[in-house]
CSV table of C-alpha atoms in Angstrom, one decimal:
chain,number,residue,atom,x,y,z
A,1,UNK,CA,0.0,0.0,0.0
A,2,UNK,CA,1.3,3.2,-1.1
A,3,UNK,CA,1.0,6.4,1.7
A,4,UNK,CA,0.4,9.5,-0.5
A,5,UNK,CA,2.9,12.5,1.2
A,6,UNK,CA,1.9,16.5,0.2
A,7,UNK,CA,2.8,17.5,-3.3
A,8,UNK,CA,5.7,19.3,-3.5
A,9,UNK,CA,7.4,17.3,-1.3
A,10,UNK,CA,9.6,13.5,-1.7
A,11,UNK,CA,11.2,11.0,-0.1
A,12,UNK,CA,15.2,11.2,-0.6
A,13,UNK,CA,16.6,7.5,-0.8
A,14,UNK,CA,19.8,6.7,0.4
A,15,UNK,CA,21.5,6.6,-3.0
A,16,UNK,CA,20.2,10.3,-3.7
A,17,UNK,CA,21.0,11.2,0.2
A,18,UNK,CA,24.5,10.1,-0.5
A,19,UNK,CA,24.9,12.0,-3.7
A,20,UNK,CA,23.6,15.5,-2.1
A,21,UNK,CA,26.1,15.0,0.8
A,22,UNK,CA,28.8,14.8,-1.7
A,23,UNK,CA,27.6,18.3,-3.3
A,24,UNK,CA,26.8,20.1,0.0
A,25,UNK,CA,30.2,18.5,1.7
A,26,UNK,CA,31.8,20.4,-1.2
A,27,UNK,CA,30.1,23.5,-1.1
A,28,UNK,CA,30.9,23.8,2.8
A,29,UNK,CA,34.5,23.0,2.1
A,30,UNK,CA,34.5,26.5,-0.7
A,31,UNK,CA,32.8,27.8,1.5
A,32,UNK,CA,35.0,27.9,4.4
A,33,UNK,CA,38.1,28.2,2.7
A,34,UNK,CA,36.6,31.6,2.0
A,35,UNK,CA,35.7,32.3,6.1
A,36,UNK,CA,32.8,32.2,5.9
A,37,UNK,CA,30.7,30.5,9.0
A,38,UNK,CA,28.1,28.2,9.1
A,39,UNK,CA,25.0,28.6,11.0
A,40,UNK,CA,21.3,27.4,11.8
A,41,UNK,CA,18.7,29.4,12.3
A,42,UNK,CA,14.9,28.3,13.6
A,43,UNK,CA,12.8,26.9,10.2
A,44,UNK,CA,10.0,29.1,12.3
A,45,UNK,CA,9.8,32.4,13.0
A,46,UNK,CA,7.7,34.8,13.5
A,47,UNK,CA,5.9,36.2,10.7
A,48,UNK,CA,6.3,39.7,11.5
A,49,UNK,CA,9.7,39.0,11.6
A,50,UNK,CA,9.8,37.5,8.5
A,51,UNK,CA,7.2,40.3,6.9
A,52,UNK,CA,9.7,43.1,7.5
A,53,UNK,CA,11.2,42.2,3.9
A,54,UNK,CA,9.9,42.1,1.0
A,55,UNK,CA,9.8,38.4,-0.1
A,56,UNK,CA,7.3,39.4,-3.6
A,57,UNK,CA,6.7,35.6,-4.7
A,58,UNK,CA,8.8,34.6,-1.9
A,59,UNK,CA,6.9,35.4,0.8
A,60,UNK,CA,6.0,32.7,3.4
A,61,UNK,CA,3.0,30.6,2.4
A,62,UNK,CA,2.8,28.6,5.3
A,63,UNK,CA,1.7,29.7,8.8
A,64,UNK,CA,0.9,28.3,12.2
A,65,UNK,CA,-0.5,29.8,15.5
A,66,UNK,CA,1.8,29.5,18.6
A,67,UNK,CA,0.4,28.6,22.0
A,68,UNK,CA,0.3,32.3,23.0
A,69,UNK,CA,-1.7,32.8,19.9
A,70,UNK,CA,1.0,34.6,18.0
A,71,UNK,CA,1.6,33.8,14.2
A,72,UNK,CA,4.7,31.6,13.4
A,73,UNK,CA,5.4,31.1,9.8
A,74,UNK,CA,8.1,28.8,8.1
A,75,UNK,CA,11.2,30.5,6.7
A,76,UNK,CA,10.7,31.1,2.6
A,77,UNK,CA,14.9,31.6,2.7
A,78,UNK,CA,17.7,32.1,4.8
A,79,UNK,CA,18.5,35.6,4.0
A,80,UNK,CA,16.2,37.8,6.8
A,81,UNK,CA,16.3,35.2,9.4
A,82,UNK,CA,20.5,36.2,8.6
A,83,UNK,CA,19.4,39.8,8.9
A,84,UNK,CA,17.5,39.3,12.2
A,85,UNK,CA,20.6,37.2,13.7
A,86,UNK,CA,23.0,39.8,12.7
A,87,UNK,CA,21.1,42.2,14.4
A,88,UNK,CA,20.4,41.0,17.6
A,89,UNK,CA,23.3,38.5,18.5
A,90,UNK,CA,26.2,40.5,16.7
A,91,UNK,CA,25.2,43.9,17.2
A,92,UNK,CA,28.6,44.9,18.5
A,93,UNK,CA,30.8,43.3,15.9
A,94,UNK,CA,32.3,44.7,13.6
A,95,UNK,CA,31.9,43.7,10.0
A,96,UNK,CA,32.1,42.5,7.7
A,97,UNK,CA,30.2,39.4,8.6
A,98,UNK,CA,31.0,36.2,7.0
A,99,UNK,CA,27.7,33.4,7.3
A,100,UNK,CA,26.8,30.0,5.2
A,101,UNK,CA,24.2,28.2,5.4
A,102,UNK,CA,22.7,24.7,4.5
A,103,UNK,CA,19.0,24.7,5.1
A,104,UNK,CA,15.6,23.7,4.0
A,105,UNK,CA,13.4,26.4,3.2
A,106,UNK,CA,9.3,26.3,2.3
A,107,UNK,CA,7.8,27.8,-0.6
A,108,UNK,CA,4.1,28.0,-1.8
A,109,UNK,CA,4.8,27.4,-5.7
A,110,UNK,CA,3.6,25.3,-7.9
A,111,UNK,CA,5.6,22.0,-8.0
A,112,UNK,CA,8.1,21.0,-10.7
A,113,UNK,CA,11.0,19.1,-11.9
A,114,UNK,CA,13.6,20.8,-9.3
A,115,UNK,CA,11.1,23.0,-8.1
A,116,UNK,CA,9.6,21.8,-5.0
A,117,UNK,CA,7.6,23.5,-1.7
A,118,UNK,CA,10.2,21.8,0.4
A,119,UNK,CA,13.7,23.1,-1.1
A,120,UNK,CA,17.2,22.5,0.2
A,121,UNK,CA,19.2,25.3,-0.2
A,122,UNK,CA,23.1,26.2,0.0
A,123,UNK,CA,24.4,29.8,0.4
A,124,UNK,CA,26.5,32.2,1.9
A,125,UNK,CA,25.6,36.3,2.9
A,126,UNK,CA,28.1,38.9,3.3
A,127,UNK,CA,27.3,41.8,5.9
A,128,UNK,CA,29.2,45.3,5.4
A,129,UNK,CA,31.1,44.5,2.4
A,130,UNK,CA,29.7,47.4,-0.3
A,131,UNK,CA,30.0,47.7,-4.1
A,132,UNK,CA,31.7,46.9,-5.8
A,133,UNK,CA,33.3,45.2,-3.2
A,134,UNK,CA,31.2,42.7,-1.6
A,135,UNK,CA,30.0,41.8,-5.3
A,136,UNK,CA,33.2,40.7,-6.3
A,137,UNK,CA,33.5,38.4,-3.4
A,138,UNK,CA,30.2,37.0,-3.3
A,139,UNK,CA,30.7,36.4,-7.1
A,140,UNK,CA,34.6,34.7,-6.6
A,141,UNK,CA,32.8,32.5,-3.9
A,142,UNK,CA,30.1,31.4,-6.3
A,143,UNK,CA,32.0,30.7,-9.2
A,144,UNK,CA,34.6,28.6,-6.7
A,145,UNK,CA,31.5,26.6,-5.3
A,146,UNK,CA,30.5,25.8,-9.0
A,147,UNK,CA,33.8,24.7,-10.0
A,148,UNK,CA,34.3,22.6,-6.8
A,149,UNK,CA,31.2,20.7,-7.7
A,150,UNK,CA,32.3,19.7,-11.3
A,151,UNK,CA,29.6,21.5,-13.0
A,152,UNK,CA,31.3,22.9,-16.4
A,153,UNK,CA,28.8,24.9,-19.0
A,154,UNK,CA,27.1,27.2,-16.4
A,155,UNK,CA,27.0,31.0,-17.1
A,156,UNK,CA,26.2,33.5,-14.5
A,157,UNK,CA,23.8,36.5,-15.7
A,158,UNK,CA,24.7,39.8,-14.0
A,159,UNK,CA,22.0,42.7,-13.5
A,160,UNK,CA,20.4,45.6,-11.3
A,161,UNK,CA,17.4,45.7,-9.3
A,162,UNK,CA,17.3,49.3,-9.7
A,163,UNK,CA,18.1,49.9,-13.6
A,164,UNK,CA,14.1,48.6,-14.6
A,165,UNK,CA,12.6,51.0,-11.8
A,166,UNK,CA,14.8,53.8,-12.7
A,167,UNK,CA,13.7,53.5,-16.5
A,168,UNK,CA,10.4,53.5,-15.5
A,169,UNK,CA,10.5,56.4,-12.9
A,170,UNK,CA,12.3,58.5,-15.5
A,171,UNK,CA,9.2,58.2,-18.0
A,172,UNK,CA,6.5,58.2,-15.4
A,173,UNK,CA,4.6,54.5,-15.8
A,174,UNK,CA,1.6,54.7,-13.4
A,175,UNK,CA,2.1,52.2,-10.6
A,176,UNK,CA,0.0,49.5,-11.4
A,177,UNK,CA,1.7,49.3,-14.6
A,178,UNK,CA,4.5,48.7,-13.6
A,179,UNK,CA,4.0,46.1,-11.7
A,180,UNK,CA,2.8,44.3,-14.7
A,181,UNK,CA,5.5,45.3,-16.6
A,182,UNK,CA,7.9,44.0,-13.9
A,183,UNK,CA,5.9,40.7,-13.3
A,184,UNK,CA,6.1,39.9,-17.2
A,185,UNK,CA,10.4,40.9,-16.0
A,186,UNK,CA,10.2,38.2,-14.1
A,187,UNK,CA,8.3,35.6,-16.3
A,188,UNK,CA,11.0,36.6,-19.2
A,189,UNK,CA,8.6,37.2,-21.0
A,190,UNK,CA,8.6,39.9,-23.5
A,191,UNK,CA,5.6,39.3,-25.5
A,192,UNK,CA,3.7,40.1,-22.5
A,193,UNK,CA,6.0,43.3,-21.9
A,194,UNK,CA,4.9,44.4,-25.0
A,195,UNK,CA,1.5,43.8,-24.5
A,196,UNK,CA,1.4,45.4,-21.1
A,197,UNK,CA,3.5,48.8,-23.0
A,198,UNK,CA,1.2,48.6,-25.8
A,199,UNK,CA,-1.9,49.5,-23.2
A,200,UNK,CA,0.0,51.4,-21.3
A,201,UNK,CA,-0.6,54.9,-22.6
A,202,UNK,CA,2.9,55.6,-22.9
A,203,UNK,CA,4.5,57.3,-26.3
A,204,UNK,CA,5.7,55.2,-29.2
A,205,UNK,CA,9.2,56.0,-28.2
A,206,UNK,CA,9.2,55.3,-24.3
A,207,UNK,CA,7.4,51.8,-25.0
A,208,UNK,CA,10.5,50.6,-27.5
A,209,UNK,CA,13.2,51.9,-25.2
A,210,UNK,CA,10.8,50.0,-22.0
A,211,UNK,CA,10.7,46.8,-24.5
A,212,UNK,CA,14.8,47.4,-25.8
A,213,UNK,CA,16.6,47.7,-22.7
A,214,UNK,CA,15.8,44.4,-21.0
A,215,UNK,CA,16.3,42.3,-24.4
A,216,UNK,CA,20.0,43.7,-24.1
A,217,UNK,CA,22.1,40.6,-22.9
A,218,UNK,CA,26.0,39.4,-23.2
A,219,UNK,CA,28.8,41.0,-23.6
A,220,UNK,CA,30.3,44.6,-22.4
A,221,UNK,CA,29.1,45.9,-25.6
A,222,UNK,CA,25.6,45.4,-24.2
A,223,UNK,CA,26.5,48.3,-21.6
A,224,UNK,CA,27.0,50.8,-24.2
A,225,UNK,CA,25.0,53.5,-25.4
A,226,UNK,CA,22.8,53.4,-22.3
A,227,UNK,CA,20.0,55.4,-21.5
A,228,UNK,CA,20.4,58.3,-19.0
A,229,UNK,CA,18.4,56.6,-16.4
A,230,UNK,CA,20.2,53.6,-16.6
A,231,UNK,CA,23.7,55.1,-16.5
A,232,UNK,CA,24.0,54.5,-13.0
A,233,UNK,CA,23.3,51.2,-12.9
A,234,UNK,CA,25.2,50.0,-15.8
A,235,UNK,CA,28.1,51.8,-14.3
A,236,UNK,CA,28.2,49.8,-11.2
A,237,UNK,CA,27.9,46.4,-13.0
A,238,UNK,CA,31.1,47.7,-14.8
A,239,UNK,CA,32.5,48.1,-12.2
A,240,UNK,CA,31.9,44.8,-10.8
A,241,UNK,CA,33.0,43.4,-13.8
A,242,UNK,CA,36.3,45.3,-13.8
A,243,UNK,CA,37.5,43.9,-10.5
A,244,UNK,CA,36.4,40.1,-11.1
A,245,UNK,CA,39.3,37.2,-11.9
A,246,UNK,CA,39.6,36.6,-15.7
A,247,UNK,CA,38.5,32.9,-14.7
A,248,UNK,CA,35.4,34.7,-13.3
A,249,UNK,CA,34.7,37.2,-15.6
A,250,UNK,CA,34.5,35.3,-18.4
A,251,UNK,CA,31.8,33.3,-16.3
A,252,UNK,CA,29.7,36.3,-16.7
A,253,UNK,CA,26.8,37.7,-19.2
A,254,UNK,CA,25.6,41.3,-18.4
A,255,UNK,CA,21.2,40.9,-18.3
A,256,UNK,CA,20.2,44.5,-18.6
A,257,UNK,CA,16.4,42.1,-17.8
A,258,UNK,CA,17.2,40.4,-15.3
A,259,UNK,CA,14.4,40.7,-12.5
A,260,UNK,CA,14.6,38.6,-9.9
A,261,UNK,CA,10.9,38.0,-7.4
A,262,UNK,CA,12.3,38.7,-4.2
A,263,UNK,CA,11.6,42.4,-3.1
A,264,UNK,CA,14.4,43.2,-0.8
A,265,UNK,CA,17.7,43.5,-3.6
A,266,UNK,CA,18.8,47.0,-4.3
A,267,UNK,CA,21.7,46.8,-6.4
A,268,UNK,CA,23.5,44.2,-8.1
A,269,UNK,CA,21.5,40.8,-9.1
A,270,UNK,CA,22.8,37.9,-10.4
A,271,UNK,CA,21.5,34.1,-11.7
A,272,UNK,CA,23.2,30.7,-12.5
A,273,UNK,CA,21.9,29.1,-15.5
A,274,UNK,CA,23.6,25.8,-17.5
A,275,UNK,CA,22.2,24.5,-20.7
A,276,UNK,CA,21.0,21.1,-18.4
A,277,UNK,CA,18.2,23.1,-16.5
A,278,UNK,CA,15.4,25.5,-17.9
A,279,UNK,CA,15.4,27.5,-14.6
A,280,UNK,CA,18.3,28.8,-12.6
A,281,UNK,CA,20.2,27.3,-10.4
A,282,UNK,CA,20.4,29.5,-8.0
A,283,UNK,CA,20.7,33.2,-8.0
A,284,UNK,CA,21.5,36.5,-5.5
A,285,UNK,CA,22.3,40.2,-4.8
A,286,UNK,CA,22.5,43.0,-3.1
A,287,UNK,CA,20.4,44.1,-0.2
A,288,UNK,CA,21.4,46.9,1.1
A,289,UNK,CA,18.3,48.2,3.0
A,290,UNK,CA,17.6,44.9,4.3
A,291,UNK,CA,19.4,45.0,7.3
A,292,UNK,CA,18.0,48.4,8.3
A,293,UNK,CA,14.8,47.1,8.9
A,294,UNK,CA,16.2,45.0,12.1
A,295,UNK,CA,17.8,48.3,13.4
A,296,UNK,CA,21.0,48.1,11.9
A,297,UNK,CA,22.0,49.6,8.4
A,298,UNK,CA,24.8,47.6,7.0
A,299,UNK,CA,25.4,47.0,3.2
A,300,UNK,CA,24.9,43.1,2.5
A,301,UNK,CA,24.9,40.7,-0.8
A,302,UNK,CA,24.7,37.1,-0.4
A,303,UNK,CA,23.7,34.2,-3.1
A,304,UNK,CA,21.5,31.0,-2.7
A,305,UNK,CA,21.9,27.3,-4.8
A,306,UNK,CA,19.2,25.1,-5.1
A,307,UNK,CA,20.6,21.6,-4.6
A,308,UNK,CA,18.5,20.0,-6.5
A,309,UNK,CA,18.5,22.0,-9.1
A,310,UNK,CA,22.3,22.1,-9.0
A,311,UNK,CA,21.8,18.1,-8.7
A,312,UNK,CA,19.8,18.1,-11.6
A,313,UNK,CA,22.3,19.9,-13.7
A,314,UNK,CA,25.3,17.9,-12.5
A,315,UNK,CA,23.6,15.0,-14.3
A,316,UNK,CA,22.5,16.5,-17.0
A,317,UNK,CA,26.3,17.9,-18.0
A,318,UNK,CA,27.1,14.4,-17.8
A,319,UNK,CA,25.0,12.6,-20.4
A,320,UNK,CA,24.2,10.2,-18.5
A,321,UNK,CA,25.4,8.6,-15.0
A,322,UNK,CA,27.3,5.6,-15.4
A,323,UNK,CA,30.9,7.4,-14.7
A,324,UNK,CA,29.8,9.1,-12.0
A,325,UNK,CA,28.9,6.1,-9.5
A,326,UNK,CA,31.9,4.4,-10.5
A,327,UNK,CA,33.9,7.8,-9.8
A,328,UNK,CA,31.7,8.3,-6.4
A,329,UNK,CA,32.3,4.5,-5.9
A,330,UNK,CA,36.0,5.1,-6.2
A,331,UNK,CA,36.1,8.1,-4.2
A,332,UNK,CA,34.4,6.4,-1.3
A,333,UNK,CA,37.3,4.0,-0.7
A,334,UNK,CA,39.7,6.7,-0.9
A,335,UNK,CA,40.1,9.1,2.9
A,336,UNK,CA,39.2,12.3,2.9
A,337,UNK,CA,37.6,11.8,-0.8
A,338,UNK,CA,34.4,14.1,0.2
A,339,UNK,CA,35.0,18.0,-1.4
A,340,UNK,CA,37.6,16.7,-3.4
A,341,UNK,CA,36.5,19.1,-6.2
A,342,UNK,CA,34.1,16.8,-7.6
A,343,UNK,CA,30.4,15.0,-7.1
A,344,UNK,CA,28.5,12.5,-8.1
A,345,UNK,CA,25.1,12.8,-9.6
A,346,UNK,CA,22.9,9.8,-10.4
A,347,UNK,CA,19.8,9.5,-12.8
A,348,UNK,CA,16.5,10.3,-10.8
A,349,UNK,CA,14.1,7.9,-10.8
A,350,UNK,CA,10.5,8.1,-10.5
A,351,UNK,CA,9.4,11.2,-8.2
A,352,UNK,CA,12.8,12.1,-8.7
A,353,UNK,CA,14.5,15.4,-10.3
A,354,UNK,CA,15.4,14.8,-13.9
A,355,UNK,CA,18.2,16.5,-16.3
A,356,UNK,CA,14.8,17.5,-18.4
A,357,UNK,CA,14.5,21.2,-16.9
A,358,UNK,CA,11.3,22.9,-17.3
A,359,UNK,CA,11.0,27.0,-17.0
A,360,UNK,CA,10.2,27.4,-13.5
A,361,UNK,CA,9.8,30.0,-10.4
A,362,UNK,CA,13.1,32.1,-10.7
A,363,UNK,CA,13.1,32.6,-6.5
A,364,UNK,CA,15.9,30.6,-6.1
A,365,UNK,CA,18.6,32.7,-4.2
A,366,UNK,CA,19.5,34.5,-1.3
């Protein structure tokens, strides 16, 4: 007899258990060598702690009522339950604050290949580093995680949460537009953009430079020629740029787009995609009013990886999974083999993730 369990949700068999250890085991050793700490944090907390960002999509989905009556929700990521330690047990430290994390978090999506309610999630968050700075970093430690893990085509798209916003404010979209402008952001999806500018009221020439500028992705050439309102932005992510390793940089696509669904970033966003997976991996970015909100106003950026996703992918950049259980099985027999700089990934069965990625909710990440 079968027991049904809640969609969005699986079992993870020992074969599977032993493959994620092998990915997070390598993530922590990166993740480390770069100083940063690990911690826990409660997967409840209050929801008005959890309210004080804004989570978009992200939000919490799923709430309880304490004893006392009072509203307990489970964490949606590991980013403000950061922001509420930093503020209350390290008050008197001075930064910058190093933290990583391996944790499950709960999300009220609709369930997918690699895209479940219950998601396991590895990540680090960088307190009073600013740009371009603290970008850098975050970015060195990211591409280091994804080498450590074996993965080889991924691509890491690098925007600004303010450069959409900015555009908008300069031409004066009414509100509720552009919301819908950046939900259809978010969704990639530029027929819908021009559908929403096409409605909009706006003049012929401010609806082809609102449709233009987020279709501009790849190289530096994409920064050029930008408009005024976007100068600002476009000038920090050069600056990022700039300062990043040659083995990093060349990691990197500039996404004048990208929109990511969780409210808090202020700066500097970035994704992971890999040809294996039709969502990303795992994404991240600055958040520099975050912090303020818990009563103390410290720059921060941090980034988040969906293991399963980054499972998925693993598998998929290896065409199939024959070599990698007979280099896990060697591994195994060999001390200290765990982080070595590569992981395992099997085929998923049944109920399983798959290397067949579908276009999914884009709230991975810190």
């Amino acid at each position: 007899m079968i027991h049904p369990i809640p969609s969005g949700t699986r079992d993870v068999l020992p074969e599977e258990t032993r493959e994620v250890r092998a990915i997070t085991d390598t993530l922590r050793g990166v993740f480390e060598r770069h100083q940063y700490g690990e911690v826990y944090t409660p997967a409840l907390e209050y929801e008005s702690v959890l309210s004080r960002a804004d989570m978009a999509e992200a939000r919490p989905a799923y709430r309880v009522f304490d004893e006392a009556g009072a509203v307990l929700a489970l964490r949606s990521d590991m980013t403000v339950p950061i922001a509420r330690v930093v503020a209350s047990r390290y008050a008197g430290s001075e930064p910058p604050l190093r933290f990583c994390y391996f944790a499950h978090c709960y999300r009220g999506v609709r369930p997918q290949r690699g895209q479940s309610r219950e998601l396991l999630q590895a990540g680090i968050e960088l307190i009073g580093s600013p740009a371009p700075e603290g970008t850098v970093e975050a970015l060195t430690v990211l591409c280091h995680a994804l080498d450590a893990v074996g993965l080889r085509d991924y691509r890491i798209g690098l925007g600004d949460a303010s450069l959409f916003p900015a555009l908008m404010g300069s031409l004066q979209v009414r509100e509720e537009v552009r919301r819908d402008m950046l939900e259809a952001l978010v969704r990639r999806d530029f027929v819908g953009l021009e559908h929403k500018l096409a409605d909009s009221g706006l003049s012929d020439e401010a609806a082809a430079l609102l449709l233009e500028v987020p279709q501009r992705r790849g190289g530096p050439e994409v920064l050029s020629d930008a408009p005024p309102p976007a100068v600002e932005p476009v000038t920090g992510m050069r600056r990022v740029h700039e300062r990043l390793d040659p083995a990093v940089a060349e990691r990197v696509i500039f996404d004048l787009g990208l929109v990511r669904n969780i409210g808090y970033y202020t700066g500097a966003v970035f994704e992971v995609y890999d040809p294996a997976l039709g969502s990303p991996i795992g994404g991240g970015g600055r958040y520099d009013e975050l912090l303020a909100r818990f009563g103390r106003s410290l720059p921060a950026v941090g980034f988040a990886l969906g293991i399963d996703r980054l499972h998925i992918a693993l598998a998929g950049e290896e065409r199939g999974t024959g070599a990698l259980l007979a280099r896990s099985s060697a591994r195994s027999e060999e001390p200290g083999a765990v982080g070595d700089g590569s992981v395992p990934a099997s085929a998923h069965a049944e109920g399983r993730p798959t290397a067949a990625g579908t276009k999914g909710n884009r709230a991975e990440g810190a």
